[in-house]
Amino acid sequence: MRRSLLVLFPLFVALILVLFALRQLLGIALPSTMVAYMTLETGLPVVIVEDLNHGLKQRLDFDFFTDPAFSPDGARLVLTAYLRFGSDIVTHDLRSGETRRLTESVAIAESPAWSPDGDWIAFASNREGDNNIYIIRPDGSDKQRITASSAGDREPAWSPDSRSLVFSSNRGDGWDLYRIELESRALQQLTTHRAPDTSPDWSPDGRRIVFASGRDGASAIYVLELETGEVTPLVIDPRYDSRPKWTPDGRAVTFARSVDGVSRIMRVDVATGALSRLALGEDDADALAWWRG
């Protein structure tokens, strides 16, 4: 009996190792739903990437990264890298671990967003004095300034067809949402309110934009119908809610909620209003990004 156990035990261990390896390979080959988010560890920002379907987790524990956004194929992240003076936009390959710096200047570059067709990365920067919206190729070439305003333009988000950007700006009487066509540079103001409208995100079907606003007395989450211009509240709570993102299926919105100084990722069902918390991060989670293959 003892001899049989001695023979079977190495086989059992080998089987476990093979199954673990297969699980890892499956997660790389078929990562059906992934999230990236920022958390704080010993006071420093750390970006975590999780494959929700296969239980795989990757920790980017070098440099000071935040604002993660996935490439369309899910193989890379674009992030804001904090520097001693300012910040830059970088890409990080999740398979090779290679990090490429796309911007190099003593300025602020932040809020990167990868276009759905994979051709461009949009970001906000004050590299030429005023804060404007820029686009750049994923290899760091062909940088273009999209907006030219003496006000502050920030937080760009792509339309599903990669032809337009929505962003927040204080070029009017307050912080409102604007849409700009990349080819024509035609600009359209989408919201007009004395309270700040910020952090826009375009729905996967292209019909709606979710955003954060203080228009009802607290920072809450709203949805703008692009066809009608109607704005409806999605979540109103006395706590601070920010950075909304559509889930890949367009059925829900996730956002960061500040609770006693700690950020939690919440999910709200758009049709029913049902609210739940996502179990991400040990004690703190923010800046959530989604990818579904």
mmCIF file of C-alpha atoms in Angstrom:
data_model
loop_
_atom_site.group_PDB
_atom_site.id
_atom_site.type_symbol
_atom_site.label_atom_id
_atom_site.label_comp_id
_atom_site.label_asym_id
_atom_site.label_seq_id
_atom_site.Cartn_x
_atom_site.Cartn_y
_atom_site.Cartn_z
ATOM 1 C CA MET A 1 0.000 0.000 0.000
ATOM 2 C CA ARG A 2 2.784 2.400 0.954
ATOM 3 C CA ARG A 3 4.677 1.550 -2.244
ATOM 4 C CA SER A 4 1.547 2.239 -4.304
ATOM 5 C CA LEU A 5 1.158 5.625 -2.665
ATOM 6 C CA LEU A 6 4.787 6.455 -3.358
ATOM 7 C CA VAL A 7 4.223 5.633 -7.028
ATOM 8 C CA LEU A 8 0.922 7.469 -7.330
ATOM 9 C CA PHE A 9 1.941 10.615 -5.505
ATOM 10 C CA PRO A 10 4.426 11.849 -8.183
ATOM 11 C CA LEU A 11 1.841 11.066 -10.863
ATOM 12 C CA PHE A 12 -0.770 13.047 -8.963
ATOM 13 C CA VAL A 13 1.597 16.011 -8.603
ATOM 14 C CA ALA A 14 2.467 15.817 -12.309
ATOM 15 C CA LEU A 15 -1.239 15.769 -13.198
ATOM 16 C CA ILE A 16 -1.868 18.870 -11.084
ATOM 17 C CA LEU A 17 1.020 20.672 -12.794
ATOM 18 C CA VAL A 18 -0.274 19.727 -16.237
ATOM 19 C CA LEU A 19 -3.785 20.931 -15.398
ATOM 20 C CA PHE A 20 -2.376 24.207 -14.052
ATOM 21 C CA ALA A 21 -0.317 24.691 -17.214
ATOM 22 C CA LEU A 22 -3.348 23.993 -19.392
ATOM 23 C CA ARG A 23 -5.356 26.494 -17.384
ATOM 24 C CA GLN A 24 -2.667 29.107 -17.926
ATOM 25 C CA LEU A 25 -2.543 28.405 -21.669
ATOM 26 C CA LEU A 26 -6.340 28.511 -21.898
ATOM 27 C CA GLY A 27 -6.346 31.877 -20.161
ATOM 28 C CA ILE A 28 -3.864 33.253 -22.704
ATOM 29 C CA ALA A 29 -5.583 31.772 -25.738
ATOM 30 C CA LEU A 30 -9.204 32.403 -24.740
ATOM 31 C CA PRO A 31 -9.360 35.330 -22.284
ATOM 32 C CA SER A 32 -13.071 35.923 -22.726
ATOM 33 C CA THR A 33 -13.449 38.703 -20.143
ATOM 34 C CA MET A 34 -10.642 40.697 -18.537
ATOM 35 C CA VAL A 35 -10.523 43.725 -16.287
ATOM 36 C CA ALA A 36 -7.700 46.053 -15.336
ATOM 37 C CA TYR A 37 -7.862 48.371 -12.370
ATOM 38 C CA MET A 38 -5.710 50.396 -10.020
ATOM 39 C CA THR A 39 -5.322 49.621 -6.354
ATOM 40 C CA LEU A 40 -3.140 51.038 -3.602
ATOM 41 C CA GLU A 41 -0.533 48.981 -1.795
ATOM 42 C CA THR A 42 1.432 50.702 0.980
ATOM 43 C CA GLY A 43 0.173 53.986 -0.432
ATOM 44 C CA LEU A 44 1.508 53.388 -3.954
ATOM 45 C CA PRO A 45 -0.603 52.753 -7.090
ATOM 46 C CA VAL A 46 -0.472 49.241 -8.546
ATOM 47 C CA VAL A 47 -2.327 48.040 -11.658
ATOM 48 C CA ILE A 48 -3.937 44.586 -11.534
ATOM 49 C CA VAL A 49 -5.129 42.645 -14.595
ATOM 50 C CA GLU A 50 -7.613 39.824 -13.986
ATOM 51 C CA ASP A 51 -9.066 37.218 -16.326
ATOM 52 C CA LEU A 52 -12.512 36.795 -14.786
ATOM 53 C CA ASN A 53 -13.257 33.549 -16.617
ATOM 54 C CA HIS A 54 -10.091 31.625 -15.790
ATOM 55 C CA GLY A 55 -9.064 33.078 -12.443
ATOM 56 C CA LEU A 56 -5.735 34.411 -13.711
ATOM 57 C CA LYS A 57 -4.217 37.562 -12.270
ATOM 58 C CA GLN A 58 -1.257 39.687 -13.318
ATOM 59 C CA ARG A 59 0.280 42.444 -11.203
ATOM 60 C CA LEU A 60 2.073 45.426 -12.735
ATOM 61 C CA ASP A 61 4.103 46.377 -9.690
ATOM 62 C CA PHE A 62 6.704 48.617 -11.294
ATOM 63 C CA ASP A 63 6.632 52.383 -11.868
ATOM 64 C CA PHE A 64 3.575 54.416 -10.919
ATOM 65 C CA PHE A 65 0.867 53.393 -13.393
ATOM 66 C CA THR A 66 -2.818 54.309 -13.535
ATOM 67 C CA ASP A 67 -5.634 54.883 -16.085
ATOM 68 C CA PRO A 68 -5.376 51.420 -17.717
ATOM 69 C CA ALA A 69 -7.153 50.788 -21.045
ATOM 70 C CA PHE A 70 -7.010 47.632 -23.170
ATOM 71 C CA SER A 71 -5.976 47.353 -26.800
ATOM 72 C CA PRO A 72 -8.784 45.916 -28.980
ATOM 73 C CA ASP A 73 -7.119 42.486 -29.031
ATOM 74 C CA GLY A 74 -6.617 42.472 -25.266
ATOM 75 C CA ALA A 75 -2.874 41.813 -25.582
ATOM 76 C CA ARG A 76 -1.693 45.225 -24.379
ATOM 77 C CA LEU A 77 -2.576 48.004 -21.993
ATOM 78 C CA VAL A 78 -2.111 51.716 -22.434
ATOM 79 C CA LEU A 79 -1.512 53.569 -19.171
ATOM 80 C CA THR A 80 -0.508 56.826 -17.574
ATOM 81 C CA ALA A 81 2.978 56.589 -16.074
ATOM 82 C CA TYR A 82 3.683 59.128 -13.332
ATOM 83 C CA LEU A 83 7.126 60.700 -13.414
ATOM 84 C CA ARG A 84 9.031 63.004 -11.080
ATOM 85 C CA PHE A 85 7.960 65.899 -13.277
ATOM 86 C CA GLY A 86 4.668 65.263 -15.092
ATOM 87 C CA SER A 87 3.445 62.008 -16.627
ATOM 88 C CA ASP A 88 3.699 60.085 -19.897
ATOM 89 C CA ILE A 89 1.623 57.620 -21.908
ATOM 90 C CA VAL A 90 3.015 54.089 -22.126
ATOM 91 C CA THR A 91 1.910 50.745 -23.541
ATOM 92 C CA HIS A 92 2.538 47.445 -21.780
ATOM 93 C CA ASP A 93 2.480 44.050 -23.503
ATOM 94 C CA LEU A 94 0.728 41.608 -21.174
ATOM 95 C CA ARG A 95 2.478 38.577 -22.706
ATOM 96 C CA SER A 96 6.060 39.731 -23.191
ATOM 97 C CA GLY A 97 6.118 42.276 -20.361
ATOM 98 C CA GLU A 98 7.594 44.911 -22.684
ATOM 99 C CA THR A 99 6.758 48.541 -21.861
ATOM 100 C CA ARG A 100 6.983 51.251 -24.552
ATOM 101 C CA ARG A 101 6.912 54.975 -23.792
ATOM 102 C CA LEU A 102 4.827 56.907 -26.343
ATOM 103 C CA THR A 103 5.298 60.459 -25.041
ATOM 104 C CA GLU A 104 8.410 62.093 -23.659
ATOM 105 C CA SER A 105 8.053 65.606 -22.326
ATOM 106 C CA VAL A 106 8.151 67.513 -19.039
ATOM 107 C CA ALA A 107 4.376 67.876 -19.056
ATOM 108 C CA ILE A 108 1.173 66.114 -18.067
ATOM 109 C CA ALA A 109 -0.116 63.361 -20.366
ATOM 110 C CA GLU A 110 -3.019 61.327 -19.001
ATOM 111 C CA SER A 111 -6.369 59.561 -19.562
ATOM 112 C CA PRO A 112 -5.278 57.361 -22.502
ATOM 113 C CA ALA A 113 -7.920 55.550 -24.568
ATOM 114 C CA TRP A 114 -7.284 52.988 -27.327
ATOM 115 C CA SER A 115 -9.483 53.339 -30.421
ATOM 116 C CA PRO A 116 -11.724 50.315 -31.143
ATOM 117 C CA ASP A 117 -10.041 49.799 -34.549
ATOM 118 C CA GLY A 118 -6.640 49.719 -32.850
ATOM 119 C CA ASP A 119 -5.137 52.490 -34.972
ATOM 120 C CA TRP A 120 -4.922 55.321 -32.440
ATOM 121 C CA ILE A 121 -4.491 56.157 -28.775
ATOM 122 C CA ALA A 122 -6.154 59.347 -27.547
ATOM 123 C CA PHE A 123 -4.975 61.216 -24.466
ATOM 124 C CA ALA A 124 -5.108 64.620 -22.772
ATOM 125 C CA SER A 125 -1.982 66.728 -22.304
ATOM 126 C CA ASN A 126 -0.740 70.215 -21.513
ATOM 127 C CA ARG A 127 2.470 69.634 -23.492
ATOM 128 C CA GLU A 128 1.884 72.826 -25.529
ATOM 129 C CA GLY A 129 0.703 74.975 -22.647
ATOM 130 C CA ASP A 130 -3.078 74.491 -22.584
ATOM 131 C CA ASN A 131 -4.713 71.144 -21.852
ATOM 132 C CA ASN A 132 -5.904 69.616 -25.146
ATOM 133 C CA ILE A 133 -6.779 66.254 -26.693
ATOM 134 C CA TYR A 134 -4.166 64.415 -28.765
ATOM 135 C CA ILE A 135 -3.984 61.169 -30.704
ATOM 136 C CA ILE A 136 -0.919 59.052 -31.407
ATOM 137 C CA ARG A 137 -0.190 55.726 -33.106
ATOM 138 C CA PRO A 138 0.441 52.743 -30.788
ATOM 139 C CA ASP A 139 4.078 52.731 -31.945
ATOM 140 C CA GLY A 140 4.520 56.354 -30.865
ATOM 141 C CA SER A 141 4.400 57.895 -34.347
ATOM 142 C CA ASP A 142 2.126 60.460 -36.022
ATOM 143 C CA LYS A 143 1.138 62.462 -32.944
ATOM 144 C CA GLN A 144 -1.675 64.951 -33.694
ATOM 145 C CA ARG A 145 -3.406 67.608 -31.616
ATOM 146 C CA ILE A 146 -7.167 67.211 -32.022
ATOM 147 C CA THR A 147 -8.432 70.183 -30.000
ATOM 148 C CA ALA A 148 -6.975 73.679 -29.745
ATOM 149 C CA SER A 149 -8.526 75.481 -26.805
ATOM 150 C CA SER A 150 -7.205 77.776 -24.104
ATOM 151 C CA ALA A 151 -9.575 75.982 -21.724
ATOM 152 C CA GLY A 152 -9.066 72.499 -20.291
ATOM 153 C CA ASP A 153 -9.959 69.519 -22.488
ATOM 154 C CA ARG A 154 -9.603 66.130 -20.815
ATOM 155 C CA GLU A 155 -10.817 62.507 -20.471
ATOM 156 C CA PRO A 156 -11.255 61.484 -24.134
ATOM 157 C CA ALA A 157 -13.352 58.414 -24.980
ATOM 158 C CA TRP A 158 -13.855 56.825 -28.417
ATOM 159 C CA SER A 159 -17.034 56.185 -30.350
ATOM 160 C CA PRO A 160 -17.442 52.498 -31.322
ATOM 161 C CA ASP A 161 -16.660 53.316 -34.981
ATOM 162 C CA SER A 162 -13.401 55.117 -34.010
ATOM 163 C CA ARG A 163 -14.478 58.238 -35.918
ATOM 164 C CA SER A 164 -15.304 60.518 -32.981
ATOM 165 C CA LEU A 165 -14.181 61.382 -29.497
ATOM 166 C CA VAL A 166 -16.214 62.597 -26.553
ATOM 167 C CA PHE A 167 -14.410 64.561 -23.851
ATOM 168 C CA SER A 168 -15.039 66.932 -20.963
ATOM 169 C CA SER A 169 -14.074 70.603 -21.187
ATOM 170 C CA ASN A 170 -14.549 73.879 -19.348
ATOM 171 C CA ARG A 171 -14.447 75.936 -22.546
ATOM 172 C CA GLY A 172 -17.992 77.128 -21.799
ATOM 173 C CA ASP A 173 -19.541 78.239 -18.508
ATOM 174 C CA GLY A 174 -18.512 75.027 -16.748
ATOM 175 C CA TRP A 175 -17.362 71.465 -17.314
ATOM 176 C CA ASP A 176 -19.519 69.983 -20.073
ATOM 177 C CA LEU A 177 -19.280 67.151 -22.593
ATOM 178 C CA TYR A 178 -18.215 67.735 -26.197
ATOM 179 C CA ARG A 179 -18.002 65.539 -29.260
ATOM 180 C CA ILE A 180 -15.417 66.013 -32.024
ATOM 181 C CA GLU A 181 -15.217 64.279 -35.400
ATOM 182 C CA LEU A 182 -11.653 63.261 -36.176
ATOM 183 C CA GLU A 183 -11.783 63.772 -39.935
ATOM 184 C CA SER A 184 -13.592 67.116 -40.084
ATOM 185 C CA ARG A 185 -12.724 68.375 -36.569
ATOM 186 C CA ALA A 186 -16.398 69.383 -36.275
ATOM 187 C CA LEU A 187 -17.199 70.122 -32.630
ATOM 188 C CA GLN A 188 -20.556 69.634 -30.901
ATOM 189 C CA GLN A 189 -21.450 70.526 -27.327
ATOM 190 C CA LEU A 190 -23.471 67.684 -25.814
ATOM 191 C CA THR A 191 -24.358 68.939 -22.324
ATOM 192 C CA THR A 192 -24.980 72.359 -20.799
ATOM 193 C CA HIS A 193 -25.216 72.488 -17.029
ATOM 194 C CA ARG A 194 -23.775 74.631 -14.270
ATOM 195 C CA ALA A 195 -22.566 71.505 -12.458
ATOM 196 C CA PRO A 196 -19.503 69.683 -13.827
ATOM 197 C CA ASP A 197 -20.101 66.837 -16.291
ATOM 198 C CA THR A 198 -17.000 64.611 -16.450
ATOM 199 C CA SER A 199 -15.591 61.138 -17.214
ATOM 200 C CA PRO A 200 -17.656 60.282 -20.331
ATOM 201 C CA ASP A 201 -17.736 56.766 -21.805
ATOM 202 C CA TRP A 202 -19.450 55.753 -25.067
ATOM 203 C CA SER A 203 -21.828 52.785 -25.025
ATOM 204 C CA PRO A 204 -20.925 49.767 -27.201
ATOM 205 C CA ASP A 205 -23.973 50.389 -29.435
ATOM 206 C CA GLY A 206 -22.958 54.033 -29.974
ATOM 207 C CA ARG A 207 -26.313 55.416 -28.840
ATOM 208 C CA ARG A 208 -25.549 56.602 -25.310
ATOM 209 C CA ILE A 209 -22.842 58.215 -23.229
ATOM 210 C CA VAL A 210 -22.489 57.606 -19.512
ATOM 211 C CA PHE A 211 -20.830 60.262 -17.376
ATOM 212 C CA ALA A 212 -20.396 61.568 -13.833
ATOM 213 C CA SER A 213 -21.957 64.838 -12.722
ATOM 214 C CA GLY A 214 -22.775 66.860 -9.641
ATOM 215 C CA ARG A 215 -26.011 68.206 -11.116
ATOM 216 C CA ASP A 216 -28.177 66.734 -8.349
ATOM 217 C CA GLY A 217 -26.024 67.892 -5.463
ATOM 218 C CA ALA A 218 -23.668 64.906 -5.286
ATOM 219 C CA SER A 219 -21.315 63.285 -7.749
ATOM 220 C CA ALA A 220 -23.617 60.771 -9.438
ATOM 221 C CA ILE A 221 -23.848 58.720 -12.660
ATOM 222 C CA TYR A 222 -26.000 59.792 -15.637
ATOM 223 C CA VAL A 223 -26.772 58.577 -19.146
ATOM 224 C CA LEU A 224 -27.068 60.842 -22.190
ATOM 225 C CA GLU A 225 -29.164 59.654 -25.154
ATOM 226 C CA LEU A 226 -27.334 61.015 -28.198
ATOM 227 C CA GLU A 227 -30.364 60.994 -30.516
ATOM 228 C CA THR A 228 -32.601 63.025 -28.216
ATOM 229 C CA GLY A 229 -30.124 64.771 -25.933
ATOM 230 C CA GLU A 230 -32.082 63.521 -22.922
ATOM 231 C CA VAL A 231 -30.102 63.053 -19.715
ATOM 232 C CA THR A 232 -31.381 60.605 -17.092
ATOM 233 C CA PRO A 233 -29.863 59.675 -13.718
ATOM 234 C CA LEU A 234 -28.582 56.124 -13.411
ATOM 235 C CA VAL A 235 -27.269 56.229 -9.831
ATOM 236 C CA ILE A 236 -27.759 59.046 -7.321
ATOM 237 C CA ASP A 237 -26.140 58.588 -3.929
ATOM 238 C CA PRO A 238 -24.742 61.001 -1.318
ATOM 239 C CA ARG A 239 -21.379 59.243 -1.576
ATOM 240 C CA TYR A 240 -18.863 60.212 -4.264
ATOM 241 C CA ASP A 241 -19.348 58.221 -7.499
ATOM 242 C CA SER A 242 -16.997 58.669 -10.449
ATOM 243 C CA ARG A 243 -15.279 57.163 -13.528
ATOM 244 C CA PRO A 244 -18.200 55.211 -15.044
ATOM 245 C CA LYS A 245 -17.501 52.547 -17.693
ATOM 246 C CA TRP A 246 -19.883 50.472 -19.792
ATOM 247 C CA THR A 247 -19.532 46.732 -19.500
ATOM 248 C CA PRO A 248 -18.672 45.113 -22.865
ATOM 249 C CA ASP A 249 -22.244 43.880 -23.382
ATOM 250 C CA GLY A 250 -23.710 47.357 -22.758
ATOM 251 C CA ARG A 251 -26.133 46.018 -20.161
ATOM 252 C CA ALA A 252 -24.470 47.556 -17.116
ATOM 253 C CA VAL A 253 -22.183 50.357 -15.996
ATOM 254 C CA THR A 254 -19.375 50.045 -13.477
ATOM 255 C CA PHE A 255 -18.051 52.999 -11.509
ATOM 256 C CA ALA A 256 -15.866 53.919 -8.536
ATOM 257 C CA ARG A 257 -17.583 54.783 -5.267
ATOM 258 C CA SER A 258 -15.707 56.452 -2.419
ATOM 259 C CA VAL A 259 -16.685 54.936 0.927
ATOM 260 C CA ASP A 260 -14.932 56.341 4.011
ATOM 261 C CA GLY A 261 -11.982 57.393 1.885
ATOM 262 C CA VAL A 262 -11.651 54.010 0.160
ATOM 263 C CA SER A 263 -12.680 53.375 -3.445
ATOM 264 C CA ARG A 264 -14.977 50.468 -4.357
ATOM 265 C CA ILE A 265 -15.993 49.247 -7.815
ATOM 266 C CA MET A 266 -19.782 49.148 -8.156
ATOM 267 C CA ARG A 267 -21.985 47.738 -10.924
ATOM 268 C CA VAL A 268 -25.437 49.013 -11.867
ATOM 269 C CA ASP A 269 -27.793 47.249 -14.254
ATOM 270 C CA VAL A 270 -29.007 49.841 -16.765
ATOM 271 C CA ALA A 271 -32.439 48.241 -17.273
ATOM 272 C CA THR A 272 -33.322 47.464 -13.651
ATOM 273 C CA GLY A 273 -31.110 49.769 -11.595
ATOM 274 C CA ALA A 274 -29.913 46.809 -9.519
ATOM 275 C CA LEU A 275 -26.702 47.746 -7.735
ATOM 276 C CA SER A 276 -23.907 45.452 -6.590
ATOM 277 C CA ARG A 277 -20.242 45.596 -5.637
ATOM 278 C CA LEU A 278 -17.536 43.833 -7.653
ATOM 279 C CA ALA A 279 -15.015 41.937 -5.540
ATOM 280 C CA LEU A 280 -11.898 43.545 -7.005
ATOM 281 C CA GLY A 281 -8.866 44.663 -5.020
ATOM 282 C CA GLU A 282 -8.015 43.845 -1.439
ATOM 283 C CA ASP A 283 -9.182 47.104 0.140
ATOM 284 C CA ASP A 284 -9.237 49.661 -2.655
ATOM 285 C CA ALA A 285 -9.959 49.607 -6.404
ATOM 286 C CA ASP A 286 -10.367 52.358 -8.990
ATOM 287 C CA ALA A 287 -9.981 53.185 -12.708
ATOM 288 C CA LEU A 288 -11.607 49.987 -13.973
ATOM 289 C CA ALA A 289 -11.218 49.004 -17.645
ATOM 290 C CA TRP A 290 -12.982 46.127 -19.459
ATOM 291 C CA TRP A 291 -12.092 43.816 -22.336
ATOM 292 C CA ARG A 292 -14.076 40.942 -23.829
ATOM 293 C CA GLY A 293 -12.854 38.678 -26.601
#
